[in-house]
Coordinates of C-alpha atoms and ligand atoms in Angstrom, one line a residue:
X22 CA 162.7 108.6 42.8
X23 CA 164.9 109.6 45.8
X24 CA 167.2 107.1 47.5
X25 CA 166.3 107.2 51.2
X26 CA 168.6 105.7 53.8
X27 CA 167.2 105.2 57.4
X28 CA 169.8 104.9 60.2
X29 CA 168.5 102.9 63.1
X30 CA 171.0 103.7 65.8
X31 CA 171.1 102.0 69.2
X32 CA 172.9 104.9 70.7
X33 CA 171.6 108.2 72.2
X34 CA 172.4 110.1 69.1
X35 CA 172.5 108.8 65.5
X36 CA 176.1 108.5 64.2
X37 CA 177.5 111.5 62.2
X38 CA 180.0 109.1 60.6
X39 CA 177.4 106.8 59.4
X40 CA 175.3 109.7 58.1
X41 CA 178.2 111.1 56.1
X42 CA 179.1 107.7 54.6
X43 CA 175.4 107.2 53.8
X44 CA 175.4 110.2 51.6
X45 CA 178.9 109.4 50.1
X46 CA 177.5 105.9 49.3
X47 CA 174.8 107.4 47.2
X48 CA 171.8 108.1 49.4
X49 CA 169.9 111.3 48.4
X50 CA 168.6 111.6 51.9
X51 CA 169.7 110.1 55.2
X52 CA 167.4 110.1 58.3
X53 CA 168.9 109.1 61.6
X54 CA 166.9 107.7 64.5
X55 CA 168.4 107.4 68.0
X56 CA 167.8 104.9 70.9
X57 CA 166.2 102.4 68.5
X58 CA 165.4 99.1 70.1
X59 CA 163.6 95.9 68.9
X60 CA 160.6 97.1 71.0
X61 CA 160.2 100.5 69.4
X62 CA 161.4 99.9 65.8
X63 CA 158.1 98.4 64.5
X64 CA 156.6 101.6 63.1
X65 CA 159.9 102.7 61.6
X66 CA 160.2 99.4 59.7
X67 CA 156.5 99.7 58.5
X68 CA 157.4 103.1 57.1
X69 CA 160.1 101.6 55.0
X70 CA 158.2 98.5 53.6
X71 CA 154.7 99.8 53.0
X72 CA 155.4 103.0 51.2
X73 CA 156.9 102.0 47.8
X74 CA 156.0 99.1 45.6
X75 CA 157.8 97.0 43.0
X76 CA 161.1 98.1 41.8
X77 CA 160.7 101.4 43.6
X78 CA 161.3 99.6 46.9
X79 CA 165.0 99.4 46.2
X80 CA 165.3 103.1 46.7
X81 CA 164.7 102.7 50.4
X82 CA 167.3 101.0 52.7
X83 CA 168.0 100.5 56.4
X84 CA 171.4 100.8 58.2
X85 CA 171.6 99.4 61.7
X86 CA 174.4 101.1 63.8
X87 CA 175.4 102.3 67.2
X88 CA 178.2 101.5 69.7
X89 CA 176.8 98.2 71.0
X90 CA 177.3 95.1 68.9
X91 CA 174.8 93.0 70.9
X92 CA 172.1 95.6 70.7
X93 CA 172.9 96.1 67.0
X94 CA 172.6 92.4 66.3
X95 CA 169.3 92.2 68.2
X96 CA 167.9 95.1 66.3
X97 CA 169.1 93.8 62.9
X98 CA 167.5 90.4 63.6
X99 CA 164.2 92.2 64.5
X100 CA 164.3 94.2 61.3
X101 CA 164.9 91.1 59.1
X102 CA 162.2 89.1 60.9
X103 CA 159.7 91.9 60.3
X104 CA 160.1 91.5 56.5
X105 CA 157.7 89.1 54.6
X106 CA 157.0 88.4 51.0
X107 CA 157.7 91.6 48.9
X108 CA 157.5 93.7 52.1
X109 CA 161.2 94.1 52.6
X110 CA 164.0 96.5 51.9
X111 CA 167.8 96.1 51.9
X112 CA 169.5 96.2 55.3
X113 CA 173.0 96.5 56.6
X114 CA 174.5 96.0 60.1
X115 CA 177.7 97.8 61.0
X116 CA 177.6 98.7 64.7
X117 CA 180.7 100.9 65.4
X118 CA 182.0 100.1 62.0
X119 CA 182.6 96.6 63.3
X120 CA 181.9 94.7 60.1
X121 CA 183.5 97.1 57.6
X122 CA 186.6 97.8 59.7
X123 CA 187.3 94.2 60.7
X124 CA 186.6 93.0 57.2
X125 CA 188.9 95.6 55.6
X126 CA 191.7 94.6 58.1
X127 CA 191.4 90.9 57.7
X128 CA 190.9 91.0 54.0
X129 CA 194.2 92.9 53.6
X130 CA 196.0 90.5 55.9
X131 CA 194.6 87.5 53.9
X132 CA 195.7 89.1 50.6
X133 CA 199.2 89.6 52.0
X134 CA 199.6 86.0 53.1
X135 CA 197.3 82.9 53.5
X136 CA 195.9 82.8 57.0
X137 CA 195.0 79.1 56.9
X138 CA 196.5 77.2 59.9
X139 CA 198.1 80.4 61.3
X140 CA 197.9 81.2 65.0
X141 CA 196.0 84.6 65.1
X142 CA 195.9 86.8 68.2
X143 CA 193.2 89.5 68.5
X144 CA 194.3 91.9 71.2
X145 CA 191.4 93.5 73.1
X146 CA 189.2 91.3 71.0
X147 CA 186.0 91.8 73.1
X148 CA 184.8 95.0 71.3
X149 CA 182.7 95.1 68.2
X150 CA 185.7 95.4 65.8
X151 CA 187.7 92.7 67.6
X152 CA 184.9 90.2 67.8
X153 CA 184.2 90.5 64.0
X154 CA 188.0 90.4 63.2
X155 CA 188.2 87.1 65.3
X156 CA 185.3 85.7 63.3
X157 CA 186.9 86.6 59.9
X158 CA 190.3 85.2 60.9
X159 CA 188.5 82.0 61.9
X160 CA 186.7 81.9 58.6
X161 CA 190.1 82.1 56.9
X162 CA 191.1 79.0 58.8
X163 CA 193.3 80.6 61.4
X164 CA 193.5 79.3 65.0
X165 CA 192.1 82.3 66.9
X166 CA 192.8 83.6 70.4
X167 CA 191.5 86.8 71.8
X168 CA 192.6 88.8 74.9
X169 CA 190.8 91.0 77.3
X170 CA 191.9 92.8 80.5
X171 CA 190.0 90.0 82.3
X172 CA 190.0 86.4 81.4
X173 CA 186.3 86.1 82.2
X174 CA 185.5 88.7 79.5
X175 CA 187.8 87.1 77.0
X176 CA 186.2 83.7 77.5
X177 CA 182.7 85.1 77.4
X178 CA 183.4 87.0 74.1
X179 CA 185.1 83.9 72.7
X180 CA 181.9 81.9 73.3
X181 CA 179.8 84.5 71.5
X182 CA 182.2 84.5 68.5
X183 CA 182.2 80.7 68.4
X184 CA 178.4 80.6 68.3
X185 CA 178.1 83.4 65.7
X186 CA 180.7 82.1 63.3
X187 CA 180.9 78.3 64.1
X188 CA 184.6 78.4 64.7
X189 CA 186.8 77.6 67.7
X190 CA 188.1 80.7 69.7
X191 CA 190.2 80.8 72.9
X192 CA 190.0 83.7 75.4
X193 CA 193.0 84.6 77.5
X194 CA 193.9 87.3 80.0
X195 CA 195.7 90.3 78.5
X196 CA 195.5 93.0 81.1
X197 CA 199.2 93.9 81.1
X198 CA 202.0 94.3 78.5
X199 CA 203.6 91.2 80.0
X200 CA 200.4 89.1 79.6
X201 CA 199.8 90.4 76.0
X202 CA 203.5 89.8 75.1
X203 CA 203.2 86.2 76.5
X204 CA 200.0 85.7 74.4
X205 CA 201.9 87.1 71.3
X206 CA 204.9 84.7 71.7
X207 CA 203.7 82.0 69.4
X208 CA 201.3 84.2 67.3
X209 CA 201.8 84.4 63.5
X210 CA 199.1 87.1 63.0
X211 CA 198.4 89.9 65.5
X212 CA 195.3 92.1 65.1
X213 CA 195.1 94.9 67.6
X214 CA 191.5 95.9 68.2
X215 CA 191.7 98.0 71.3
X216 CA 189.9 101.2 72.3
X217 CA 191.1 104.4 70.7
X218 CA 194.5 105.7 72.0
X219 CA 195.4 102.6 74.0
X220 CA 198.8 100.9 73.3
X221 CA 198.5 97.1 73.6
X222 CA 201.7 95.7 72.4
X223 CA 205.2 97.0 72.9
X224 CA 207.7 96.8 70.0
X225 CA 209.8 94.4 71.9
X226 CA 207.0 91.9 71.9
X227 CA 206.9 91.5 68.1
X228 CA 210.0 93.1 66.3
X229 CA 212.3 90.2 67.1
X230 CA 209.7 87.5 67.5
X231 CA 210.4 85.0 64.6
X232 CA 206.8 83.7 64.7
X233 CA 205.1 87.0 63.9
X234 CA 204.4 87.4 60.2
X235 CA 201.5 89.9 59.9
X236 CA 200.2 92.8 62.1
X237 CA 197.2 95.0 61.9
X238 CA 196.1 97.8 64.2
X239 CA 192.8 99.6 63.9
X240 CA 193.5 102.4 66.5
X241 CA 194.5 105.5 64.6
X242 CA 195.1 107.8 67.7
X243 CA 198.5 107.8 69.3
X244 CA 199.7 105.9 71.1
X245 CA 198.9 103.3 68.5
X246 CA 197.8 99.8 69.6
X247 CA 201.0 98.3 68.3
X248 CA 204.1 100.2 69.1
X249 CA 206.7 100.6 66.3
X250 CA 204.3 100.6 63.3
X251 CA 202.8 103.6 61.6
X252 CA 199.1 104.4 61.3
X253 CA 199.6 104.9 57.6
X254 CA 201.2 101.5 57.0
X255 CA 199.5 99.6 54.2
X256 CA 201.6 96.4 53.7
X257 CA 204.7 98.1 55.2
X258 CA 207.6 95.7 55.7
X259 CA 209.4 95.5 59.0
X260 CA 212.1 92.9 58.2
X261 CA 210.1 89.8 57.4
X262 CA 206.9 91.2 58.9
X263 CA 204.1 93.0 57.1
X264 CA 202.0 95.6 58.9
X265 CA 198.8 97.5 58.3
X266 CA 197.9 100.6 60.4
X267 CA 194.5 102.1 61.1
X268 CA 194.8 104.7 58.3
X269 CA 196.3 102.2 56.0
X270 CA 193.3 99.9 56.2
X271 CA 190.9 102.7 56.9
X272 CA 190.9 103.6 53.1
X273 CA 189.5 100.2 52.2
X274 CA 187.1 100.4 55.2
X275 CA 185.5 103.6 53.9
X276 CA 185.3 102.4 50.3
X277 CA 183.7 99.1 51.5
X278 CA 181.2 101.0 53.7
X279 CA 180.3 103.2 50.7
X280 CA 180.1 100.2 48.4
X281 CA 177.7 98.4 50.7
X282 CA 175.4 101.5 50.8
X283 CA 175.5 101.7 47.0
X284 CA 174.7 98.0 46.7
X285 CA 171.7 98.3 49.0
X286 CA 170.1 100.6 46.4
X287 CA 170.5 97.9 43.7
X288 CA 167.7 95.7 45.0
X289 CA 165.2 95.5 47.8
X290 CA 166.6 92.3 49.1
X291 CA 170.3 92.9 50.0
X292 CA 171.5 91.9 53.5
X293 CA 174.9 93.1 54.6
X294 CA 176.2 91.5 57.8
X295 CA 179.6 89.9 58.5
X296 CA 179.7 87.3 55.7
X297 CA 178.4 89.5 52.9
X298 CA 180.6 92.4 53.9
X299 CA 183.7 90.2 54.3
X300 CA 183.1 88.7 50.9
X301 CA 182.9 92.2 49.3
X302 CA 186.1 93.2 51.3
X303 CA 188.0 90.3 49.7
X304 CA 186.9 91.4 46.2
X305 CA 187.9 95.0 46.9
X306 CA 191.2 94.4 48.8
Ligands
LIG151 P1 186.0 99.4 71.9 O1 184.8 98.6 72.1 O2 186.0 100.8 72.4 O3 187.3 98.8 72.6 C1 187.7 97.5 72.3 C2 188.3 96.8 73.6 O4 189.4 97.5 74.1 C3 187.3 96.8 74.7 O5 186.4 95.7 74.5 C4 188.2 96.6 75.9 O6 188.4 95.3 76.2 C5 189.5 97.2 75.4 N1 189.9 98.4 76.2 C6 189.2 99.4 76.5 N2 189.9 100.3 77.2 C7 191.1 99.7 77.4 C8 192.3 100.1 78.1 N3 192.4 101.3 78.7 N4 193.4 99.3 78.1 C9 193.3 98.1 77.5 N5 192.2 97.7 76.8 C10 191.2 98.5 76.7 O7 186.5 99.4 70.4 P2 185.7 99.1 69.0 O8 184.5 99.9 68.9 O9 185.7 97.6 68.9 O10 186.8 99.6 68.0 C11 188.1 99.1 68.1 C12 189.1 100.1 67.5 O11 188.8 100.3 66.2 C13 189.1 101.5 68.2 O12 190.4 101.9 68.4 C14 188.4 102.4 67.1 O13 188.8 103.7 67.2 C15 188.9 101.7 65.9 N6 188.2 101.9 64.6 C16 188.9 102.1 63.5 C17 188.3 102.3 62.3 C18 189.2 102.5 61.1 O14 188.7 102.7 60.0 N7 190.6 102.4 61.3 C19 186.9 102.3 62.2 C20 186.1 102.0 63.3 C21 186.8 101.8 64.6 P3 188.3 94.7 77.7 O15 187.5 95.6 78.5 O16 187.7 93.3 77.4 O17 189.8 94.6 78.1

């Protein structure tokens, strides 16, 4: 029986990235749907749950993606709520690679050093990856602060993360190098989660800062989010500091994404959101 993966994408076009990783994770066929919303997804869900019975059901799985975390979460909830009794298939949420990228980054940091009680700063922590990274850092027991170019957005995102993960998060303004350097002054862990090709932290803000112990940056396109590290860094040492660049952590991100796809085809009941994906990342890191 063929393993079928259905991509429910909230964007205008289904993601090529998620399609490729779907195949690499073991799907025999990947079908992408665009502009999927909680209002129009009903028939798509019906097609996955009413077509195969018994053990055969585990050969059908759903991946919820797209660039918007909130829309992705709403769609993912709608999919799960539509399941009942045996009428269900495995489902994964990874809008913009949020769960897998953040999980890979934080799992590598946590493996390098315990994060418990550390002050963690997520730069540009309002995007999908940053909001998940903040959640995982909080789950590890870190005291988390996120920045945004506006304080309002930082505070609003902090509230959403607090509600989702049941942790305490502070939101501060980080619209300039000076503001971000100020926020980084007493940070032990810095996770740069900014948009592609945007530098967020000059080298002078961390290289000689005795508080900084760990750095991660998910932006692979120069200029990097953190000046002075390399995209390929995977536990690279800069004096007493340990750094992970976007390509350095990207290997684990991809392996993790593929592993989640493969695991979805092992039962009809798997759910892969933040907690499940982070647990797997910690096993694989
Ligand atoms: P995003 O939503 O595009 O951006 C994250 C935040 O960056 C935004 O919420 C915004 O915050 C801030 N930002 C945008 N433009 C900015 C600018 N010009 N100056 C300063 N801040 C700016 O990003 P995402 O989807 O969460 O992804 C985060 C990063 O992860 C991206 O660089 C992406 O390429 C990377 N990524 C890496 C991997 C990997 O395997 N390494 C996988 C997936 C994604 P405010 O508007 O609140 O300031």
